[in-house]
């Protein structure tokens, strides 16, 4: 299981390089906010096709490891092509091609890890995922200094990280696909699970606001006067804030209802975006980054664990990729694309303010769902 922990550390190092600093690269080659939003929404649009494709391949493969290997090789190779041109059409095609492989890496990784954890009872998913948090934090600091020298270093650095991830993946035990023997369980079964769909729906709305954050926070932070090093430290703060939850994730999932988890995440999301909208000083944004530990990691880990527990074993990879399709696909499209035009129309600060109100709407929705659950339990 140590290889799993190291693997998560490495792939989230790649995420720190790509997710945090690619918008800065686009800005450095002259892209406007709406163009950056369009570029980063194209990837999630591709994810709408890629997620179910790779999820189905994972469930049907002799082992899921082979599929994950293809995804990692694809990402590392395509990333090296980005610097060949700064033409907008070329960048669009690279984003689409890269995302076709990138979008399912985390979902397939989660499916393989959770499948192995069913045999390794001493370990928890939260502990394994902690490796990702540590890796993201370390790379955010390191690449912040590198980006200050030359932002173009992000491409070879990312590809090198993916090579290390590939070497670690080779040490994994094989994770078989449960549908390889001819079992026929259709993905539409998932849509009949009412609670799963409600939880996914609330998660998607919160992820829309996170989609805007991941696309435009680096640009917004730089516009306040923060440099790449301080941006890296802001990401470190957000990463470190995840550690307390990851240490107790298994106990949280076993003892706290999913609606209560969503309620906490919704409140934290609203507070964070309101805090972002109330200052022009990059230093005052840093404390608000601590709320990240109650948002993204809580949503991603608990949803992954809930799906692994509730969906049929033949659809475990498809369930994870469906969640990824919605939260990393649909939500990111809306957050990036609409957010880009909204930023030009009213400003990034105002968009963060409106996102705070969207998160408050999720708080109300969770309270309504919780009341329905109590009423149903009483009636039963």
mmCIF file of C-alpha atoms in Angstrom:
data_model
loop_
_atom_site.group_PDB
_atom_site.id
_atom_site.type_symbol
_atom_site.label_atom_id
_atom_site.label_comp_id
_atom_site.label_asym_id
_atom_site.label_seq_id
_atom_site.Cartn_x
_atom_site.Cartn_y
_atom_site.Cartn_z
ATOM 1 C CA UNK A 1 0.000 0.000 0.000
ATOM 2 C CA UNK A 2 3.018 2.303 0.317
ATOM 3 C CA UNK A 3 3.173 2.354 -3.486
ATOM 4 C CA UNK A 4 -0.437 3.600 -3.573
ATOM 5 C CA UNK A 5 0.406 6.427 -1.164
ATOM 6 C CA UNK A 6 3.471 7.420 -3.223
ATOM 7 C CA UNK A 7 1.442 7.188 -6.438
ATOM 8 C CA UNK A 8 -1.181 9.619 -5.130
ATOM 9 C CA UNK A 9 1.578 11.930 -3.974
ATOM 10 C CA UNK A 10 3.066 11.989 -7.471
ATOM 11 C CA UNK A 11 -0.105 12.363 -9.564
ATOM 12 C CA UNK A 12 -1.258 15.256 -7.393
ATOM 13 C CA UNK A 13 2.162 16.852 -7.876
ATOM 14 C CA UNK A 14 1.261 16.848 -11.558
ATOM 15 C CA UNK A 15 -2.092 18.383 -10.745
ATOM 16 C CA UNK A 16 -0.366 21.210 -8.846
ATOM 17 C CA UNK A 17 1.748 22.013 -11.910
ATOM 18 C CA UNK A 18 -0.997 21.746 -14.517
ATOM 19 C CA UNK A 19 -4.060 22.952 -12.624
ATOM 20 C CA UNK A 20 -2.472 25.921 -10.871
ATOM 21 C CA UNK A 21 -0.052 27.288 -13.439
ATOM 22 C CA UNK A 22 -1.585 26.545 -16.865
ATOM 23 C CA UNK A 23 -3.923 29.588 -16.597
ATOM 24 C CA UNK A 24 -0.833 31.692 -15.854
ATOM 25 C CA UNK A 25 0.831 30.282 -18.985
ATOM 26 C CA UNK A 26 -2.225 31.155 -21.085
ATOM 27 C CA UNK A 27 -2.183 34.680 -19.665
ATOM 28 C CA UNK A 28 1.546 34.965 -20.426
ATOM 29 C CA UNK A 29 0.921 34.240 -24.140
ATOM 30 C CA UNK A 30 -1.756 36.947 -24.340
ATOM 31 C CA UNK A 31 -5.059 35.134 -23.709
ATOM 32 C CA UNK A 32 -7.942 37.235 -22.311
ATOM 33 C CA UNK A 33 -10.109 36.038 -19.374
ATOM 34 C CA UNK A 34 -12.865 34.889 -21.745
ATOM 35 C CA UNK A 35 -10.311 33.050 -23.894
ATOM 36 C CA UNK A 36 -8.774 31.406 -20.814
ATOM 37 C CA UNK A 37 -12.261 30.412 -19.659
ATOM 38 C CA UNK A 38 -13.070 28.962 -23.076
ATOM 39 C CA UNK A 39 -9.773 27.070 -23.245
ATOM 40 C CA UNK A 40 -10.236 25.514 -19.819
ATOM 41 C CA UNK A 41 -13.899 24.705 -20.439
ATOM 42 C CA UNK A 42 -13.070 22.753 -23.602
ATOM 43 C CA UNK A 43 -11.313 20.121 -21.542
ATOM 44 C CA UNK A 44 -14.348 19.346 -19.388
ATOM 45 C CA UNK A 45 -16.465 19.285 -22.564
ATOM 46 C CA UNK A 46 -14.219 16.509 -23.875
ATOM 47 C CA UNK A 47 -14.594 14.845 -20.461
ATOM 48 C CA UNK A 48 -18.307 14.335 -21.149
ATOM 49 C CA UNK A 49 -17.262 11.772 -23.757
ATOM 50 C CA UNK A 50 -14.015 10.589 -22.204
ATOM 51 C CA UNK A 51 -15.295 9.768 -18.688
ATOM 52 C CA UNK A 52 -17.881 7.132 -19.683
ATOM 53 C CA UNK A 53 -15.531 5.775 -22.360
ATOM 54 C CA UNK A 54 -12.653 5.168 -19.941
ATOM 55 C CA UNK A 55 -14.968 4.060 -17.133
ATOM 56 C CA UNK A 56 -16.485 1.391 -19.357
ATOM 57 C CA UNK A 57 -13.014 0.326 -20.537
ATOM 58 C CA UNK A 58 -11.946 0.007 -16.894
ATOM 59 C CA UNK A 59 -14.893 -2.193 -15.955
ATOM 60 C CA UNK A 60 -14.403 -4.426 -19.007
ATOM 61 C CA UNK A 61 -10.595 -4.681 -18.996
ATOM 62 C CA UNK A 62 -8.657 -7.715 -17.812
ATOM 63 C CA UNK A 63 -7.229 -5.302 -15.281
ATOM 64 C CA UNK A 64 -7.857 -1.606 -14.691
ATOM 65 C CA UNK A 65 -4.123 -0.949 -14.343
ATOM 66 C CA UNK A 66 -3.659 -1.166 -18.107
ATOM 67 C CA UNK A 67 -6.257 1.553 -18.685
ATOM 68 C CA UNK A 68 -4.635 3.802 -16.087
ATOM 69 C CA UNK A 69 -1.257 3.208 -17.729
ATOM 70 C CA UNK A 70 -2.619 4.389 -21.093
ATOM 71 C CA UNK A 71 -4.047 7.532 -19.474
ATOM 72 C CA UNK A 72 -0.773 8.431 -17.767
ATOM 73 C CA UNK A 73 1.335 7.881 -20.897
ATOM 74 C CA UNK A 74 -1.130 9.930 -22.947
ATOM 75 C CA UNK A 75 -1.027 12.881 -20.539
ATOM 76 C CA UNK A 76 2.745 12.940 -20.189
ATOM 77 C CA UNK A 77 3.297 12.759 -23.951
ATOM 78 C CA UNK A 78 0.736 15.370 -24.983
ATOM 79 C CA UNK A 79 1.918 17.877 -22.381
ATOM 80 C CA UNK A 80 5.272 18.083 -24.211
ATOM 81 C CA UNK A 81 3.456 19.309 -27.348
ATOM 82 C CA UNK A 82 1.978 22.461 -25.743
ATOM 83 C CA UNK A 83 5.032 24.724 -26.284
ATOM 84 C CA UNK A 84 5.128 24.036 -30.048
ATOM 85 C CA UNK A 85 2.773 26.957 -30.766
ATOM 86 C CA UNK A 86 0.904 29.781 -29.022
ATOM 87 C CA UNK A 87 -1.819 29.952 -31.693
ATOM 88 C CA UNK A 88 -5.227 29.896 -30.055
ATOM 89 C CA UNK A 89 -6.564 27.069 -32.244
ATOM 90 C CA UNK A 90 -3.494 24.951 -31.468
ATOM 91 C CA UNK A 91 -3.916 25.527 -27.722
ATOM 92 C CA UNK A 92 -7.586 24.528 -28.017
ATOM 93 C CA UNK A 93 -6.683 21.252 -29.703
ATOM 94 C CA UNK A 94 -3.979 20.492 -27.124
ATOM 95 C CA UNK A 95 -6.334 21.122 -24.208
ATOM 96 C CA UNK A 96 -8.946 18.813 -25.740
ATOM 97 C CA UNK A 97 -6.440 16.059 -26.470
ATOM 98 C CA UNK A 98 -4.781 16.308 -23.077
ATOM 99 C CA UNK A 99 -8.088 16.249 -21.199
ATOM 100 C CA UNK A 100 -9.271 13.171 -23.098
ATOM 101 C CA UNK A 101 -6.607 11.248 -21.197
ATOM 102 C CA UNK A 102 -6.307 13.352 -18.040
ATOM 103 C CA UNK A 103 -9.941 13.521 -16.985
ATOM 104 C CA UNK A 104 -10.261 9.895 -15.873
ATOM 105 C CA UNK A 105 -6.897 9.404 -14.156
ATOM 106 C CA UNK A 106 -8.218 10.189 -10.694
ATOM 107 C CA UNK A 107 -11.480 8.245 -11.091
ATOM 108 C CA UNK A 108 -9.705 5.078 -12.308
ATOM 109 C CA UNK A 109 -7.034 5.513 -9.629
ATOM 110 C CA UNK A 110 -9.736 5.742 -6.959
ATOM 111 C CA UNK A 111 -11.500 2.654 -8.330
ATOM 112 C CA UNK A 112 -8.257 0.613 -8.273
ATOM 113 C CA UNK A 113 -7.297 1.862 -4.810
ATOM 114 C CA UNK A 114 -10.700 1.271 -3.214
ATOM 115 C CA UNK A 115 -10.830 -2.197 -4.768
ATOM 116 C CA UNK A 116 -7.474 -3.071 -3.198
ATOM 117 C CA UNK A 117 -8.469 -1.523 0.140
ATOM 118 C CA UNK A 118 -11.289 -4.048 0.396
ATOM 119 C CA UNK A 119 -8.500 -6.611 0.941
ATOM 120 C CA UNK A 120 -6.186 -4.364 3.007
ATOM 121 C CA UNK A 121 -8.385 -3.520 5.992
ATOM 122 C CA UNK A 122 -5.589 -1.859 7.982
ATOM 123 C CA UNK A 123 -5.353 1.025 5.517
ATOM 124 C CA UNK A 124 -7.971 3.689 4.766
ATOM 125 C CA UNK A 125 -8.678 5.674 1.620
ATOM 126 C CA UNK A 126 -8.201 8.903 3.562
ATOM 127 C CA UNK A 127 -4.657 7.888 4.497
ATOM 128 C CA UNK A 128 -3.802 7.009 0.895
ATOM 129 C CA UNK A 129 -5.343 10.245 -0.379
ATOM 130 C CA UNK A 130 -3.237 12.133 2.164
ATOM 131 C CA UNK A 131 -0.288 11.375 -0.093
ATOM 132 C CA UNK A 132 -1.967 13.473 -2.784
ATOM 133 C CA UNK A 133 -2.348 16.408 -0.426
ATOM 134 C CA UNK A 134 1.319 16.260 0.590
ATOM 135 C CA UNK A 135 2.445 15.964 -3.029
ATOM 136 C CA UNK A 136 0.270 18.880 -4.135
ATOM 137 C CA UNK A 137 1.608 21.076 -1.313
ATOM 138 C CA UNK A 138 5.260 20.264 -1.973
ATOM 139 C CA UNK A 139 4.984 20.829 -5.720
ATOM 140 C CA UNK A 140 3.015 24.064 -5.258
ATOM 141 C CA UNK A 141 5.955 25.510 -3.325
ATOM 142 C CA UNK A 142 8.649 24.098 -5.594
ATOM 143 C CA UNK A 143 7.046 25.019 -8.880
ATOM 144 C CA UNK A 144 6.104 28.469 -7.610
ATOM 145 C CA UNK A 145 9.836 29.276 -7.584
ATOM 146 C CA UNK A 146 10.382 27.537 -10.937
ATOM 147 C CA UNK A 147 7.488 29.403 -12.581
ATOM 148 C CA UNK A 148 8.924 32.706 -11.392
ATOM 149 C CA UNK A 149 12.002 31.920 -13.503
ATOM 150 C CA UNK A 150 10.153 30.610 -16.560
ATOM 151 C CA UNK A 151 6.528 29.467 -16.753
ATOM 152 C CA UNK A 152 7.382 27.228 -19.733
ATOM 153 C CA UNK A 153 9.104 24.776 -17.403
ATOM 154 C CA UNK A 154 5.664 23.455 -16.461
ATOM 155 C CA UNK A 155 5.589 21.188 -19.522
ATOM 156 C CA UNK A 156 8.760 19.087 -18.997
ATOM 157 C CA UNK A 157 8.219 19.065 -15.230
ATOM 158 C CA UNK A 158 4.692 17.683 -15.630
ATOM 159 C CA UNK A 159 5.843 14.993 -18.068
ATOM 160 C CA UNK A 160 8.632 13.928 -15.702
ATOM 161 C CA UNK A 161 6.106 13.623 -12.865
ATOM 162 C CA UNK A 162 3.907 11.397 -15.030
ATOM 163 C CA UNK A 163 6.895 9.166 -15.791
ATOM 164 C CA UNK A 164 7.448 8.636 -12.058
ATOM 165 C CA UNK A 165 3.730 7.875 -11.638
ATOM 166 C CA UNK A 166 3.971 5.254 -14.384
ATOM 167 C CA UNK A 167 6.900 3.544 -12.658
ATOM 168 C CA UNK A 168 4.943 3.403 -9.387
ATOM 169 C CA UNK A 169 1.858 2.035 -11.160
ATOM 170 C CA UNK A 170 3.927 -0.902 -12.390
ATOM 171 C CA UNK A 171 4.276 -1.978 -8.734
ATOM 172 C CA UNK A 172 0.485 -2.158 -8.177
ATOM 173 C CA UNK A 173 -1.335 -5.493 -7.845
ATOM 174 C CA UNK A 174 -3.690 -6.143 -10.738
ATOM 175 C CA UNK A 175 -7.250 -4.826 -10.313
ATOM 176 C CA UNK A 176 -9.615 -6.896 -12.511
ATOM 177 C CA UNK A 177 -12.638 -5.432 -14.269
ATOM 178 C CA UNK A 178 -15.752 -7.151 -12.974
ATOM 179 C CA UNK A 179 -17.564 -7.150 -16.317
ATOM 180 C CA UNK A 180 -14.806 -8.953 -18.192
ATOM 181 C CA UNK A 181 -16.579 -12.294 -17.755
ATOM 182 C CA UNK A 182 -19.720 -11.122 -19.559
ATOM 183 C CA UNK A 183 -21.858 -9.804 -16.677
ATOM 184 C CA UNK A 184 -24.332 -7.276 -18.065
ATOM 185 C CA UNK A 185 -25.125 -4.470 -15.672
ATOM 186 C CA UNK A 186 -26.014 -1.228 -17.423
ATOM 187 C CA UNK A 187 -24.817 2.137 -16.191
ATOM 188 C CA UNK A 188 -28.448 3.362 -16.205
ATOM 189 C CA UNK A 189 -28.882 1.418 -12.955
ATOM 190 C CA UNK A 190 -27.010 4.239 -11.245
ATOM 191 C CA UNK A 191 -29.634 6.809 -12.262
ATOM 192 C CA UNK A 192 -32.307 4.831 -10.394
ATOM 193 C CA UNK A 193 -30.559 5.417 -7.066
ATOM 194 C CA UNK A 194 -32.375 8.543 -5.863
ATOM 195 C CA UNK A 195 -30.032 9.447 -3.014
ATOM 196 C CA UNK A 196 -26.953 8.996 -5.174
ATOM 197 C CA UNK A 197 -28.370 11.350 -7.800
ATOM 198 C CA UNK A 198 -29.354 13.980 -5.201
ATOM 199 C CA UNK A 199 -25.910 13.907 -3.607
ATOM 200 C CA UNK A 200 -24.238 14.090 -7.010
ATOM 201 C CA UNK A 201 -26.480 17.025 -7.958
ATOM 202 C CA UNK A 202 -25.538 19.090 -4.896
ATOM 203 C CA UNK A 203 -21.906 18.149 -5.409
ATOM 204 C CA UNK A 204 -22.052 19.350 -9.027
ATOM 205 C CA UNK A 205 -23.390 22.784 -8.043
ATOM 206 C CA UNK A 206 -20.613 23.265 -5.497
ATOM 207 C CA UNK A 207 -18.100 21.993 -8.057
ATOM 208 C CA UNK A 208 -19.287 24.662 -10.533
ATOM 209 C CA UNK A 209 -18.051 27.329 -8.118
ATOM 210 C CA UNK A 210 -14.845 25.343 -7.611
ATOM 211 C CA UNK A 211 -14.486 25.138 -11.395
ATOM 212 C CA UNK A 212 -14.457 28.925 -11.527
ATOM 213 C CA UNK A 213 -11.926 29.004 -8.690
ATOM 214 C CA UNK A 214 -9.512 26.554 -10.329
ATOM 215 C CA UNK A 215 -9.637 28.447 -13.635
ATOM 216 C CA UNK A 216 -9.505 32.033 -12.455
ATOM 217 C CA UNK A 217 -8.068 32.136 -8.947
ATOM 218 C CA UNK A 218 -4.441 32.150 -10.196
ATOM 219 C CA UNK A 219 -5.263 35.068 -12.531
ATOM 220 C CA UNK A 220 -7.323 36.852 -9.841
ATOM 221 C CA UNK A 221 -4.546 36.400 -7.295
ATOM 222 C CA UNK A 222 -1.934 37.799 -9.694
ATOM 223 C CA UNK A 223 -4.205 40.775 -10.468
ATOM 224 C CA UNK A 224 -4.193 41.602 -6.745
ATOM 225 C CA UNK A 225 -0.416 41.831 -6.827
ATOM 226 C CA UNK A 226 0.527 38.319 -5.683
ATOM 227 C CA UNK A 227 3.494 36.697 -7.454
ATOM 228 C CA UNK A 228 3.993 33.032 -8.427
ATOM 229 C CA UNK A 229 5.790 32.204 -5.174
ATOM 230 C CA UNK A 230 2.965 33.620 -3.035
ATOM 231 C CA UNK A 231 0.469 31.827 -5.295
ATOM 232 C CA UNK A 232 2.327 28.599 -4.598
ATOM 233 C CA UNK A 233 2.115 29.239 -0.846
ATOM 234 C CA UNK A 234 -1.618 29.900 -1.115
ATOM 235 C CA UNK A 235 -1.986 26.461 -2.685
ATOM 236 C CA UNK A 236 0.135 24.967 0.092
ATOM 237 C CA UNK A 237 -2.244 26.421 2.685
ATOM 238 C CA UNK A 238 -5.237 24.938 0.864
ATOM 239 C CA UNK A 239 -3.474 21.561 0.629
ATOM 240 C CA UNK A 240 -2.406 21.432 4.271
ATOM 241 C CA UNK A 241 -5.964 22.258 5.316
ATOM 242 C CA UNK A 242 -7.023 18.880 3.874
ATOM 243 C CA UNK A 243 -4.862 16.851 6.256
ATOM 244 C CA UNK A 244 -7.149 16.839 9.349
ATOM 245 C CA UNK A 245 -10.085 15.486 7.326
ATOM 246 C CA UNK A 246 -7.988 12.869 5.556
ATOM 247 C CA UNK A 247 -6.749 11.502 8.880
ATOM 248 C CA UNK A 248 -10.316 10.876 10.069
ATOM 249 C CA UNK A 249 -12.097 10.385 6.709
ATOM 250 C CA UNK A 250 -13.006 6.750 7.356
ATOM 251 C CA UNK A 251 -14.543 7.536 10.765
ATOM 252 C CA UNK A 252 -16.359 10.569 9.353
ATOM 253 C CA UNK A 253 -17.872 8.457 6.576
ATOM 254 C CA UNK A 254 -18.951 5.739 9.020
ATOM 255 C CA UNK A 255 -20.465 8.056 11.659
ATOM 256 C CA UNK A 256 -21.755 11.176 9.892
ATOM 257 C CA UNK A 257 -24.628 11.185 7.433
ATOM 258 C CA UNK A 258 -23.896 12.235 3.874
ATOM 259 C CA UNK A 259 -26.337 15.151 4.094
ATOM 260 C CA UNK A 260 -24.419 16.547 7.075
ATOM 261 C CA UNK A 261 -21.135 16.233 5.172
ATOM 262 C CA UNK A 262 -22.650 18.153 2.253
ATOM 263 C CA UNK A 263 -24.038 20.787 4.625
ATOM 264 C CA UNK A 264 -20.607 21.474 6.150
ATOM 265 C CA UNK A 265 -18.997 21.646 2.695
ATOM 266 C CA UNK A 266 -21.700 24.043 1.426
ATOM 267 C CA UNK A 267 -21.306 26.426 4.365
ATOM 268 C CA UNK A 268 -17.507 26.421 4.023
ATOM 269 C CA UNK A 269 -17.806 27.088 0.281
ATOM 270 C CA UNK A 270 -20.068 30.102 0.820
ATOM 271 C CA UNK A 271 -17.765 31.574 3.478
ATOM 272 C CA UNK A 272 -14.706 31.121 1.294
ATOM 273 C CA UNK A 273 -16.102 32.836 -1.800
ATOM 274 C CA UNK A 274 -17.512 35.717 0.231
ATOM 275 C CA UNK A 275 -14.079 36.149 1.845
ATOM 276 C CA UNK A 276 -12.428 36.241 -1.606
ATOM 277 C CA UNK A 277 -14.822 38.977 -2.737
ATOM 278 C CA UNK A 278 -14.240 41.267 0.246
ATOM 279 C CA UNK A 279 -10.547 42.100 -0.168
ATOM 280 C CA UNK A 280 -8.033 43.478 -2.669
ATOM 281 C CA UNK A 281 -5.021 42.311 -0.669
ATOM 282 C CA UNK A 282 -3.569 38.908 -1.696
ATOM 283 C CA UNK A 283 -2.317 38.327 1.861
ATOM 284 C CA UNK A 284 -5.875 38.421 3.220
ATOM 285 C CA UNK A 285 -6.888 35.702 0.773
ATOM 286 C CA UNK A 286 -4.472 33.250 2.391
ATOM 287 C CA UNK A 287 -6.492 32.619 5.601
ATOM 288 C CA UNK A 288 -9.603 31.920 3.501
ATOM 289 C CA UNK A 289 -7.656 29.129 1.774
ATOM 290 C CA UNK A 290 -7.891 27.155 5.036
ATOM 291 C CA UNK A 291 -11.574 26.548 4.224
ATOM 292 C CA UNK A 292 -10.468 24.410 1.275
ATOM 293 C CA UNK A 293 -10.011 21.532 3.704
ATOM 294 C CA UNK A 294 -13.767 21.460 4.285
ATOM 295 C CA UNK A 295 -14.724 21.648 0.603
ATOM 296 C CA UNK A 296 -12.966 19.861 -2.251
ATOM 297 C CA UNK A 297 -11.357 17.038 -0.308
ATOM 298 C CA UNK A 298 -14.510 16.389 1.718
ATOM 299 C CA UNK A 299 -16.652 16.265 -1.413
ATOM 300 C CA UNK A 300 -14.248 14.139 -3.475
ATOM 301 C CA UNK A 301 -13.343 11.568 -0.816
ATOM 302 C CA UNK A 302 -16.823 11.060 0.649
ATOM 303 C CA UNK A 303 -18.430 10.821 -2.784
ATOM 304 C CA UNK A 304 -15.800 8.276 -3.892
ATOM 305 C CA UNK A 305 -16.364 6.197 -0.741
ATOM 306 C CA UNK A 306 -20.155 6.475 -1.013
ATOM 307 C CA UNK A 307 -20.114 5.344 -4.650
ATOM 308 C CA UNK A 308 -17.800 2.436 -3.852
ATOM 309 C CA UNK A 309 -20.163 1.347 -1.090
ATOM 310 C CA UNK A 310 -23.511 1.827 -2.829
ATOM 311 C CA UNK A 311 -23.111 0.912 -6.519
ATOM 312 C CA UNK A 312 -22.959 -2.678 -7.880
ATOM 313 C CA UNK A 313 -19.422 -4.068 -8.091
ATOM 314 C CA UNK A 314 -19.780 -4.385 -11.884
ATOM 315 C CA UNK A 315 -20.162 -0.596 -12.114
ATOM 316 C CA UNK A 316 -17.588 0.633 -9.615
ATOM 317 C CA UNK A 317 -15.294 2.216 -12.211
ATOM 318 C CA UNK A 318 -18.276 3.561 -14.172
ATOM 319 C CA UNK A 319 -19.746 5.022 -10.977
ATOM 320 C CA UNK A 320 -16.507 6.825 -10.185
ATOM 321 C CA UNK A 321 -16.167 8.134 -13.726
ATOM 322 C CA UNK A 322 -19.828 9.259 -13.795
ATOM 323 C CA UNK A 323 -19.118 11.315 -10.707
ATOM 324 C CA UNK A 324 -15.962 12.607 -12.382
ATOM 325 C CA UNK A 325 -17.910 13.413 -15.551
ATOM 326 C CA UNK A 326 -20.347 15.557 -13.617
ATOM 327 C CA UNK A 327 -17.971 17.195 -11.130
ATOM 328 C CA UNK A 328 -14.905 17.521 -13.373
ATOM 329 C CA UNK A 329 -16.795 17.711 -16.667
ATOM 330 C CA UNK A 330 -20.155 19.461 -16.570
ATOM 331 C CA UNK A 331 -19.299 21.560 -13.511
ATOM 332 C CA UNK A 332 -15.934 22.700 -14.854
ATOM 333 C CA UNK A 333 -17.466 23.612 -18.242
ATOM 334 C CA UNK A 334 -20.007 25.877 -16.584
ATOM 335 C CA UNK A 335 -17.535 27.315 -14.086
ATOM 336 C CA UNK A 336 -14.852 28.031 -16.698
ATOM 337 C CA UNK A 337 -16.840 29.018 -19.773
ATOM 338 C CA UNK A 338 -19.623 31.083 -18.209
ATOM 339 C CA UNK A 339 -17.223 32.317 -15.536
ATOM 340 C CA UNK A 340 -14.890 33.731 -18.189
ATOM 341 C CA UNK A 341 -17.573 35.881 -19.766
ATOM 342 C CA UNK A 342 -18.995 36.823 -16.365
ATOM 343 C CA UNK A 343 -15.523 37.965 -15.297
ATOM 344 C CA UNK A 344 -15.247 40.300 -18.266
ATOM 345 C CA UNK A 345 -18.791 41.589 -17.699
ATOM 346 C CA UNK A 346 -18.710 42.290 -13.944
ATOM 347 C CA UNK A 347 -15.211 41.422 -12.692
ATOM 348 C CA UNK A 348 -13.721 38.420 -10.906
ATOM 349 C CA UNK A 349 -14.371 39.793 -7.434
ATOM 350 C CA UNK A 350 -18.095 40.077 -8.175
ATOM 351 C CA UNK A 351 -18.228 36.551 -9.643
ATOM 352 C CA UNK A 352 -16.751 35.150 -6.424
ATOM 353 C CA UNK A 353 -19.437 37.089 -4.537
ATOM 354 C CA UNK A 354 -22.209 35.539 -6.667
ATOM 355 C CA UNK A 355 -20.628 32.104 -6.193
ATOM 356 C CA UNK A 356 -21.026 32.634 -2.451
ATOM 357 C CA UNK A 357 -24.765 33.012 -2.945
ATOM 358 C CA UNK A 358 -24.863 29.880 -5.114
ATOM 359 C CA UNK A 359 -23.204 27.965 -2.271
ATOM 360 C CA UNK A 360 -25.788 29.360 0.153
ATOM 361 C CA UNK A 361 -28.441 27.935 -2.173
ATOM 362 C CA UNK A 362 -26.780 24.536 -1.701
ATOM 363 C CA UNK A 363 -27.019 24.994 2.083
ATOM 364 C CA UNK A 364 -30.778 25.475 1.758
ATOM 365 C CA UNK A 365 -31.072 22.483 -0.601
ATOM 366 C CA UNK A 366 -29.217 20.202 1.818
ATOM 367 C CA UNK A 367 -31.452 21.304 4.694
ATOM 368 C CA UNK A 368 -34.531 20.462 2.597
ATOM 369 C CA UNK A 369 -33.127 17.016 1.697
ATOM 370 C CA UNK A 370 -32.281 16.385 5.329
ATOM 371 C CA UNK A 371 -35.836 17.300 6.371
ATOM 372 C CA UNK A 372 -37.251 14.898 3.759
ATOM 373 C CA UNK A 373 -35.012 12.110 5.051
ATOM 374 C CA UNK A 374 -36.182 12.681 8.623
ATOM 375 C CA UNK A 375 -39.803 12.735 7.521
ATOM 376 C CA UNK A 376 -39.362 9.480 5.560
ATOM 377 C CA UNK A 377 -37.628 7.841 8.538
ATOM 378 C CA UNK A 378 -40.459 8.880 10.855
ATOM 379 C CA UNK A 379 -43.095 7.588 8.455
ATOM 380 C CA UNK A 380 -41.284 4.243 8.186
#
